[in-house]
Coordinates of C-alpha atoms in Angstrom, one line a residue:
Chain A
M255 CA -41.2 -25.1 -20.8
T256 CA -41.1 -21.6 -19.3
D257 CA -38.7 -20.8 -17.0
E258 CA -41.9 -19.9 -14.3
R259 CA -42.4 -23.9 -14.6
I260 CA -38.8 -24.7 -13.4
D261 CA -38.7 -22.1 -11.2
E262 CA -41.7 -23.4 -9.6
G263 CA -40.9 -26.7 -9.3
H264 CA -37.3 -25.7 -7.6
V265 CA -38.0 -23.0 -5.5
V266 CA -36.9 -24.6 -2.4
E267 CA -34.0 -25.7 -4.8
G268 CA -34.3 -22.9 -6.9
H269 CA -30.8 -21.6 -6.0
V270 CA -29.4 -24.9 -8.0
V271 CA -30.7 -23.0 -10.9
E272 CA -28.5 -19.6 -10.1
W273 CA -25.3 -22.1 -9.3
L274 CA -26.0 -23.9 -13.3
D275 CA -24.0 -21.3 -15.0
A276 CA -20.8 -21.7 -11.9
W277 CA -20.9 -25.5 -13.0
R278 CA -21.2 -25.5 -15.7
T279 CA -17.8 -23.5 -15.7
N280 CA -16.2 -26.2 -12.8
E281 CA -16.4 -23.3 -10.5
L282 CA -18.5 -24.0 -7.9
H283 CA -17.3 -25.5 -4.2
P284 CA -16.6 -29.1 -4.7
G285 CA -19.9 -28.8 -2.3
R286 CA -22.2 -27.1 -3.9
A287 CA -21.5 -29.1 -6.8
R288 CA -22.5 -32.4 -5.5
V289 CA -25.9 -29.7 -5.3
V290 CA -25.9 -29.3 -8.7
E291 CA -24.6 -32.8 -10.4
E292 CA -27.3 -34.4 -7.9
H293 CA -30.2 -32.5 -8.6
L294 CA -29.1 -32.8 -12.3
A295 CA -28.9 -36.3 -12.2
T296 CA -33.1 -36.2 -11.3
C297 CA -34.6 -33.1 -12.8
P298 CA -35.2 -32.9 -16.8
E299 CA -36.4 -29.5 -16.4
C300 CA -33.1 -28.4 -14.8
R301 CA -30.5 -29.9 -17.8
G302 CA -33.0 -28.9 -20.1
A303 CA -32.1 -25.2 -18.5
L304 CA -28.5 -26.0 -18.6
A305 CA -28.2 -26.5 -22.0
D306 CA -30.1 -23.5 -23.3
L307 CA -28.0 -21.9 -21.0
E308 CA -25.5 -23.2 -22.6
A309 CA -26.8 -21.6 -25.8
F310 CA -27.5 -18.4 -24.7
A311 CA -24.2 -17.8 -23.6
A312 CA -23.1 -18.9 -26.5
T313 CA -24.7 -16.5 -28.2
V314 CA -24.9 -13.2 -25.8
E315 CA -21.0 -13.6 -26.7
S316 CA -21.3 -14.2 -30.7
G317 CA -23.2 -10.3 -29.9
Y318 CA -20.3 -9.4 -27.8
R319 CA -17.4 -10.3 -30.3
A320 CA -19.5 -8.5 -33.3
S321 CA -19.9 -5.5 -31.5
E322 CA -15.9 -5.6 -31.1
T323 CA -15.4 -5.5 -34.7
T324 CA -17.6 -2.7 -35.7
R325 CA -16.2 -0.5 -33.2
P326 CA -13.4 2.3 -34.0
E327 CA -10.6 1.4 -32.2
P328 CA -8.0 3.9 -30.9
D329 CA -4.1 3.8 -32.2
W330 CA -3.1 1.7 -29.8
G331 CA 0.8 1.9 -30.2
A332 CA -0.1 5.9 -29.5
R333 CA -1.5 4.6 -26.4
R334 CA 0.8 2.5 -25.6
A335 CA 3.5 4.6 -26.2
A336 CA 2.0 7.4 -23.6
I337 CA 2.0 4.8 -20.5
V338 CA 5.3 3.3 -21.1
E339 CA 6.7 7.1 -21.2
R340 CA 5.5 7.5 -17.8
T341 CA 6.3 4.5 -16.7
S342 CA 9.9 4.3 -18.2
G343 CA 11.8 5.6 -15.1
R344 CA 12.4 3.8 -11.7
R345 CA 10.0 3.3 -9.7
A346 CA 9.7 5.3 -6.4
S347 CA 11.1 2.4 -3.8
P348 CA 8.0 2.7 -1.2
A349 CA 9.2 5.3 1.6
P350 CA 11.2 3.6 5.1
W351 CA 8.4 3.4 8.1
I352 CA 10.1 6.4 10.5
V353 CA 9.4 8.6 6.9
R354 CA 5.6 7.7 6.1
W355 CA 4.6 7.5 9.7
A356 CA 7.0 10.2 11.0
P357 CA 4.1 12.8 11.2
Q358 CA 1.4 10.7 13.4
V359 CA 5.2 9.4 15.7
A360 CA 5.2 13.3 16.3
I361 CA 2.7 14.1 16.5
V362 CA 1.6 11.3 19.1
A363 CA 5.4 12.2 20.6
I364 CA 4.5 15.7 21.6
A365 CA 0.9 14.7 23.1
V366 CA 2.4 12.4 25.3
V367 CA 4.9 15.0 26.8
A368 CA 2.0 17.4 26.8
I369 CA 0.5 15.0 29.3
G370 CA 3.4 14.7 31.1
V371 CA 3.8 17.9 31.4
L372 CA 0.5 18.2 33.0
V373 CA 1.1 15.6 35.4
E374 CA 4.3 16.8 36.4
K375 CA 1.9 20.0 37.0
G376 CA -1.1 18.3 39.1
V377 CA -3.0 18.6 36.8
R378 CA -6.0 16.9 38.0
G379 CA -9.0 18.9 36.2
P380 CA -9.9 21.7 33.3
D381 CA -9.4 24.2 36.0
D382 CA -5.7 23.2 36.1
V383 CA -4.9 23.3 33.0
E384 CA -6.7 26.1 32.8
R385 CA -4.3 27.2 35.2
A386 CA -0.8 24.9 33.8
L387 CA -1.3 27.0 30.4
R388 CA -2.2 30.9 32.0
A389 CA 1.4 31.4 33.3
P390 CA 3.4 28.8 32.1
S391 CA 7.2 31.3 33.6
A392 CA 5.2 31.4 36.3
E393 CA 4.9 27.9 37.1
R394 CA 8.3 26.8 36.1
R395 CA 10.2 29.0 38.1
V396 CA 8.2 28.2 40.8
D397 CA 8.6 23.8 39.3
T398 CA 12.3 24.2 38.9
E399 CA 13.7 26.2 42.6
G400 CA 17.1 26.8 42.2
E401 CA 17.7 27.5 37.8
D402 CA 20.4 26.9 36.2
A403 CA 18.6 27.3 32.6
D404 CA 16.8 24.6 31.3
G405 CA 19.7 21.8 33.2
A406 CA 18.8 21.8 37.0
G407 CA 15.0 22.3 36.4
V408 CA 14.7 18.9 34.1
A409 CA 17.6 17.4 36.1
E410 CA 14.6 17.5 39.4
T411 CA 11.9 16.5 37.5
A412 CA 14.2 13.6 36.1
E413 CA 14.6 12.8 40.4
E414 CA 11.1 13.6 41.0
T415 CA 9.6 11.1 38.4
E416 CA 12.9 8.5 39.4
A417 CA 10.4 8.7 42.7
E418 CA 7.2 8.0 41.4
R419 CA 8.5 5.5 39.5
P420 CA 6.4 2.3 41.4
G421 CA 8.8 0.7 43.5
R422 CA 9.9 3.4 45.3
E423 CA 9.2 6.1 48.4
P424 CA 6.0 8.3 46.1
A425 CA 7.1 11.8 46.0
A426 CA 5.9 14.8 48.1
R427 CA 3.5 16.2 45.7
P428 CA 0.0 15.1 46.5
S429 CA -1.6 15.5 43.0
V430 CA 0.6 13.2 41.9
D431 CA -0.5 9.3 41.5
D432 CA 1.9 7.6 43.4
A433 CA 1.1 4.4 41.9
V434 CA 1.4 5.7 38.9
P435 CA 5.2 6.5 37.2
S436 CA 4.9 10.1 35.3
P437 CA 3.8 9.3 31.7
S438 CA 6.6 12.0 30.4
A439 CA 9.4 10.0 31.7
R440 CA 8.1 6.1 30.3
A441 CA 6.9 6.6 27.7
A442 CA 8.9 9.8 26.0
P443 CA 11.2 7.6 26.0
E444 CA 9.9 4.2 24.7
V445 CA 9.4 6.4 21.9
R446 CA 12.4 7.5 21.6
E447 CA 13.7 4.1 21.9
E448 CA 11.5 2.9 18.9
D449 CA 12.0 5.9 17.3
V450 CA 15.7 4.2 16.5
R451 CA 14.8 1.1 15.8
Q452 CA 12.3 1.8 13.2
M453 CA 14.8 4.3 11.5
E454 CA 17.8 1.4 11.7
E455 CA 15.1 -0.8 10.8
A456 CA 15.1 1.5 8.0
R457 CA 17.9 3.2 6.8
D458 CA 19.6 -1.4 6.8
E459 CA 15.8 -2.0 4.5
P460 CA 17.7 -3.2 0.8
D461 CA 16.6 -1.2 -1.6
R462 CA 13.7 -2.4 -4.3
G463 CA 16.2 -1.4 -7.1
A464 CA 19.5 -3.1 -7.3
D465 CA 21.9 -0.1 -6.8
A466 CA 20.6 2.8 -4.5
A467 CA 18.0 4.5 -5.9
P468 CA 19.4 7.8 -8.2
P469 CA 18.3 11.4 -8.3
A470 CA 15.0 11.5 -9.2
A471 CA 15.4 12.0 -13.6
P472 CA 14.3 14.9 -15.0
E473 CA 10.4 13.8 -16.0
A474 CA 9.8 12.6 -12.5
E475 CA 10.8 15.8 -11.1
A476 CA 8.7 17.5 -13.6
D477 CA 5.5 15.3 -13.4
A478 CA 6.1 15.7 -9.5
G479 CA 6.6 19.6 -11.2
R480 CA 3.4 19.3 -12.6
A481 CA 1.5 17.0 -9.9
A482 CA 2.2 19.6 -7.2
A483 CA 0.9 22.7 -8.8
A484 CA -1.6 20.8 -9.5
Q485 CA -2.5 20.3 -5.4
K486 CA -2.2 23.9 -5.4
A487 CA -4.6 25.1 -7.7
T488 CA -7.4 22.8 -6.0
P489 CA -7.7 23.8 -3.4
D490 CA -8.8 26.4 -4.4
R491 CA -11.2 25.2 -6.5
E492 CA -12.5 23.2 -4.0
E493 CA -12.6 26.3 -1.5
R494 CA -14.9 27.9 -3.9
F495 CA -16.9 24.7 -5.1
R496 CA -17.8 23.7 -1.4
R497 CA -18.6 26.8 -1.3
D498 CA -20.3 27.6 -3.3
A499 CA -22.3 24.3 -3.6
R500 CA -23.2 25.0 0.2
A501 CA -24.6 28.0 0.5
A502 CA -26.6 26.5 -2.7
L503 CA -27.4 24.2 -0.8
A504 CA -28.8 26.1 2.5
S505 CA -30.8 28.4 0.5
R506 CA -32.4 25.9 -2.0
D507 CA -31.3 28.2 -5.6
T508 CA -31.3 26.8 -7.2
A509 CA -29.3 28.9 -9.8
A510 CA -26.3 29.4 -7.6
G511 CA -26.7 25.1 -7.3
R512 CA -26.5 24.9 -11.5
D513 CA -23.5 28.0 -11.5
A514 CA -21.4 25.5 -8.8
L515 CA -22.4 22.3 -11.0
Q516 CA -21.4 24.5 -13.5
F517 CA -18.1 25.7 -12.3
W518 CA -17.5 22.0 -10.3
A519 CA -18.1 20.0 -14.3
D520 CA -15.5 22.8 -16.2
S521 CA -13.3 23.0 -13.1
V522 CA -12.6 20.2 -10.2
E523 CA -10.6 17.0 -10.7
P524 CA -12.1 15.0 -8.2
A525 CA -9.5 12.1 -9.2
E526 CA -6.6 13.7 -9.0
L527 CA -7.4 13.7 -4.7
P528 CA -7.5 11.5 -1.8
D529 CA -10.3 9.3 -1.2
D530 CA -11.8 11.3 1.6
R531 CA -11.7 15.2 0.1
R532 CA -12.5 13.4 -3.5
E533 CA -15.6 11.6 -1.8
R534 CA -16.6 14.7 -0.1
L535 CA -17.1 16.9 -2.9
E536 CA -18.7 14.4 -5.1
A537 CA -21.5 13.9 -2.3
L538 CA -21.8 18.6 -2.6
A539 CA -21.6 17.5 -6.0
D540 CA -24.6 15.2 -5.4
S541 CA -26.8 16.6 -3.5
L542 CA -26.5 19.8 -5.8
V543 CA -28.0 17.5 -8.7
A544 CA -30.9 16.3 -6.2
L545 CA -31.4 19.8 -5.4
L546 CA -31.9 21.1 -9.3
S547 CA -33.7 18.3 -10.1
S548 CA -36.3 18.6 -7.3
A549 CA -37.0 22.2 -8.8
P550 CA -40.0 22.7 -10.7
Chain B
M211 CA -9.2 -6.8 -2.1
N212 CA -12.1 -8.9 -1.9
D213 CA -12.0 -12.0 -0.2
A214 CA -15.1 -13.6 0.1
L215 CA -14.7 -16.4 -2.3
E216 CA -17.7 -18.4 -0.9
G217 CA -18.8 -21.1 -2.3
I218 CA -16.3 -21.0 -5.9
S219 CA -13.5 -23.0 -5.4
V220 CA -11.4 -22.7 -8.2
E221 CA -7.9 -19.9 -7.9
H222 CA -7.3 -17.4 -9.9
A223 CA -4.0 -16.3 -8.5
A224 CA -1.8 -14.4 -10.6
E225 CA -0.8 -16.4 -13.6
P226 CA 3.6 -17.4 -13.6
E227 CA 4.2 -16.0 -16.6
E228 CA 2.8 -12.5 -15.0
A229 CA 3.8 -12.5 -11.8
R230 CA 7.0 -12.7 -12.8
W231 CA 7.3 -10.4 -15.2
I232 CA 5.8 -8.1 -12.2
D233 CA 8.7 -9.7 -9.3
R234 CA 11.0 -8.2 -12.0
I235 CA 9.3 -4.9 -12.5
L236 CA 10.0 -4.2 -8.7
A237 CA 13.2 -5.7 -8.7
G238 CA 13.7 -2.4 -11.3
E239 CA 13.2 -3.0 -14.7
S240 CA 10.8 -1.0 -15.8
R241 CA 10.6 -2.6 -19.1
L242 CA 8.7 -5.6 -19.0
Y243 CA 6.4 -3.0 -18.1
S244 CA 5.2 -2.7 -21.4
R245 CA 4.3 -6.4 -21.5
L246 CA 1.4 -6.3 -19.4
V247 CA 0.2 -3.3 -21.5
D248 CA 0.0 -5.6 -24.0
R249 CA -1.3 -8.3 -22.8
Y250 CA -4.1 -6.2 -21.6
Q251 CA -4.7 -2.6 -23.4
R252 CA -7.5 -3.9 -25.8
R253 CA -9.5 -6.1 -23.7
L254 CA -9.8 -3.8 -20.4
W255 CA -10.8 -0.3 -23.5
F256 CA -13.4 -2.6 -24.5
A257 CA -14.4 -3.0 -20.9
M258 CA -14.0 0.1 -20.0
T259 CA -16.5 1.0 -22.9
R260 CA -18.7 -1.2 -22.5
M261 CA -18.9 1.8 -19.0
V262 CA -18.7 5.0 -20.1
G263 CA -20.0 5.1 -23.4
D264 CA -17.2 7.3 -24.8
S265 CA -14.1 5.6 -27.5
D266 CA -12.2 8.6 -26.1
E267 CA -12.9 8.2 -22.4
A268 CA -12.4 5.1 -22.2
A269 CA -8.3 5.4 -23.7
D270 CA -8.0 8.3 -21.0
V271 CA -9.2 5.9 -18.6
V272 CA -6.9 2.6 -19.3
Q273 CA -4.4 5.4 -20.0
E274 CA -4.5 6.2 -16.3
A275 CA -5.1 2.9 -14.6
F276 CA -2.2 1.8 -16.2
V277 CA 0.5 4.2 -15.2
K278 CA -1.9 4.1 -11.6
A279 CA -1.2 0.1 -11.5
W280 CA 2.1 1.0 -12.1
E281 CA 2.1 3.7 -9.5
K282 CA 0.9 1.5 -7.1
L283 CA 2.3 -1.7 -8.0
D284 CA 4.1 -2.6 -4.5
D285 CA 0.0 -3.0 -3.7
Y286 CA 0.1 -5.8 -6.2
D287 CA -1.8 -9.2 -4.2
P288 CA -0.4 -11.5 -6.7
R289 CA -3.3 -14.2 -5.4
Y290 CA -5.0 -12.4 -8.0
R291 CA -5.2 -12.3 -11.7
F292 CA -3.5 -8.7 -12.6
Y293 CA -6.1 -8.2 -15.1
T294 CA -8.8 -7.7 -12.2
W295 CA -6.8 -5.8 -10.0
L296 CA -6.1 -2.9 -12.5
Y297 CA -9.8 -3.6 -13.7
T298 CA -10.7 -1.7 -10.2
I299 CA -8.4 0.6 -10.4
A300 CA -10.2 1.7 -14.3
R301 CA -13.5 1.3 -12.9
N302 CA -12.9 3.5 -10.4
R303 CA -12.2 6.2 -12.9
A304 CA -14.8 4.8 -15.2
L305 CA -16.9 5.8 -12.2
N306 CA -15.4 9.3 -12.3
V307 CA -15.9 9.4 -15.5
L308 CA -19.9 8.9 -15.5
R309 CA -20.6 10.9 -12.6
R310 CA -19.1 14.0 -14.7
Q311 CA -21.3 12.9 -17.5
K312 CA -23.9 12.5 -15.2
I313 CA -24.3 16.2 -14.1
R314 CA -22.4 17.4 -17.9
G315 CA -25.9 16.4 -19.5
F316 CA -28.3 17.3 -16.4
L317 CA -26.3 21.4 -17.4
S318 CA -27.5 19.7 -20.5
L319 CA -23.3 20.4 -22.0
S320 CA -22.0 18.6 -24.7
R321 CA -23.5 15.0 -23.9
P322 CA -20.6 12.1 -24.9
E323 CA -20.8 9.0 -27.3
L324 CA -23.4 6.7 -26.3
A325 CA -23.6 3.1 -27.4
P326 CA -21.3 2.4 -30.6
T327 CA -22.1 2.7 -34.0
V328 CA -22.9 -0.5 -36.1
E329 CA -22.0 -0.9 -39.2
A330 CA -22.9 -0.5 -42.1
A331 CA -25.1 -4.9 -42.4
E332 CA -22.5 -6.6 -45.1
D333 CA -23.7 -8.2 -48.1
T334 CA -24.3 -11.5 -46.1
S335 CA -26.7 -13.0 -44.3
A336 CA -24.2 -14.3 -41.8
G337 CA -23.3 -9.9 -41.5
V338 CA -26.8 -9.0 -41.7
E339 CA -27.5 -11.0 -38.3
R340 CA -24.0 -10.1 -35.9
G341 CA -25.1 -6.4 -36.7
E342 CA -29.0 -7.2 -35.7
L343 CA -27.6 -9.7 -32.5
A344 CA -25.1 -6.5 -31.5
A345 CA -27.5 -3.6 -31.7
A346 CA -30.4 -5.9 -29.8
L347 CA -27.6 -7.3 -27.7
E348 CA -26.5 -3.4 -26.8
A349 CA -30.1 -2.0 -26.6
C350 CA -30.5 -5.2 -24.4
R351 CA -28.2 -3.8 -22.3
E352 CA -29.8 -0.8 -21.3
I353 CA -32.8 -2.5 -19.7
L354 CA -30.3 -4.0 -16.8
P355 CA -29.8 -2.0 -14.1
A356 CA -25.7 -1.4 -13.6
D357 CA -24.8 -3.5 -11.4
Q358 CA -26.2 -6.8 -12.8
R359 CA -24.6 -4.8 -16.5
E360 CA -21.2 -4.7 -14.9
A361 CA -21.3 -8.3 -13.8
F362 CA -23.9 -9.4 -17.3
D363 CA -20.0 -7.5 -19.0
L364 CA -17.9 -8.7 -17.1
R365 CA -19.3 -12.3 -17.1
H366 CA -20.1 -12.7 -21.2
A367 CA -18.3 -9.8 -22.6
D368 CA -14.6 -10.1 -20.6
G369 CA -14.6 -13.8 -20.0
M370 CA -14.1 -12.5 -15.9
A371 CA -14.8 -15.6 -13.1
Y372 CA -17.6 -15.1 -10.9
A373 CA -14.7 -15.3 -8.5
E374 CA -12.7 -12.3 -10.2
I375 CA -16.1 -10.3 -10.4
A376 CA -16.2 -10.7 -7.2
V377 CA -12.9 -8.7 -6.5
A378 CA -13.6 -6.6 -9.9
T379 CA -16.7 -5.9 -7.8
G380 CA -16.0 -5.6 -4.7
V381 CA -19.4 -7.4 -3.5
P382 CA -19.7 -11.3 -2.2
E383 CA -19.5 -14.0 -4.9
G384 CA -23.4 -14.5 -3.6
T385 CA -24.2 -11.4 -4.6
V386 CA -22.7 -11.7 -7.6
M387 CA -24.6 -15.6 -8.9
S388 CA -27.7 -13.1 -7.5
R389 CA -27.2 -10.4 -9.9
L390 CA -25.7 -12.4 -13.2
Y391 CA -28.7 -14.8 -12.8
R392 CA -30.7 -11.7 -12.5
A393 CA -29.5 -10.4 -15.9
R394 CA -29.3 -13.2 -17.6
E395 CA -33.3 -13.6 -17.5
K396 CA -33.9 -9.8 -18.5
M397 CA -31.2 -10.5 -21.4
R398 CA -32.9 -13.4 -22.6
E399 CA -36.4 -12.2 -23.0
C400 CA -35.3 -8.7 -23.9
L401 CA -33.3 -10.6 -26.9
R402 CA -36.3 -13.2 -27.5
S403 CA -38.7 -10.0 -27.7
K404 CA -36.2 -8.7 -31.0
G405 CA -36.3 -12.3 -32.0
V406 CA -32.8 -12.7 -31.9
T407 CA -33.2 -15.7 -29.5
R408 CA -35.6 -18.6 -29.9
P409 CA -37.5 -19.5 -26.9
P410 CA -36.3 -22.4 -24.2
G411 CA -35.9 -25.7 -26.1
E412 CA -35.2 -23.9 -29.4
E413 CA -32.1 -21.9 -28.8
R414 CA -30.5 -25.7 -28.8
G415 CA -28.9 -26.4 -31.9

């Protein structure tokens, strides 16, 4: 009895054959397990295949054990000690929300304020943007009448914004959409309040450790220093590889491609890079390999 | 991590003892991490050696994987076994090693150590058989596509369940089943051709 006969005889239920191994180790969902059991009850070929599977698995696993016993093993004590040395310090607690997201929050806040400023200046299109940006001091003088440093200007702007909010008389500024409150007045305070709430939550979040985190241990600082040094050194090597690889690919210069690839193998440590940078560099390396492979 | 556990009913969550260790490690008892190292260091090394071929490179991968797992322990999901999660970390590093090996090989640099050397056959017939079987197994594994070979290794060498293999390799369980089925068919035929297994129907004792 060949495997082909089994497959031919159970084409419609061919997937049962695929399920046999999972069934024999009780890993199938009850519904599929029932299908297999019902099929096995009526199919001597599949019962035979199941028995063959058991024997095959036992033979293969015996082979793996044999190859493992003949393989020279590392000094496990030394390897363990190296791992323990690097994992014995206090683990860094996850950064509070506001610290982790501070850059993004700052960008959003700046963008919102910028939008608010442009709206205040009656910006409706690219020309308005250009005009607003071209003479900022002049704009400010026009916008902040009776200027007395920033206080008066701000107050005036705030009062105008207040007037533009829904339910109030629209401001005299014809370029402002009266139905829409000034985003700078609405969004910016919300962002600030949200920031304050997050900061309060982060402050009140219990520390993971039993006590407040102590200053970083010297080993951790040394590791951080090494990591920082690696990060500083890597961008130069990355940039060089990126430049050389692109030049070689653009000119289909196999000699330059080989040099770039050699530099990659010798100098660039992709495992330490963030995923996005690593993937881009690895894609370049793959392209270089393809270039060199296609060369006559 | 892959949540596609269709058709698979067995739970593969963290073992209770390990879950307690990890909770205590996260609470500050870092010394307990060495228990996880003791439990899985060797097993992971075998798996990585099968992936990258070179024993020393595999040992480095394992070491770095444990350190990385320590650093990312907050991300560990106890719905899955710790070893499965650790394997995914090690696997990513091993893939980097393989890429580097490929490039070095392409550049005609020193080639990495490949399949493990099988010791000289023992005097007993059983020892000779074990040596032949191990050698045949290693040779036949090389004919498998990488994804099938990995699934086959994880199943039969590492003893992973289907759901765990799905998580470890980032594919649905149905894909694992399909890969394993095709891998077993190829391996069965190859081992049979080398005389270390008997045809179906005769493999049973």
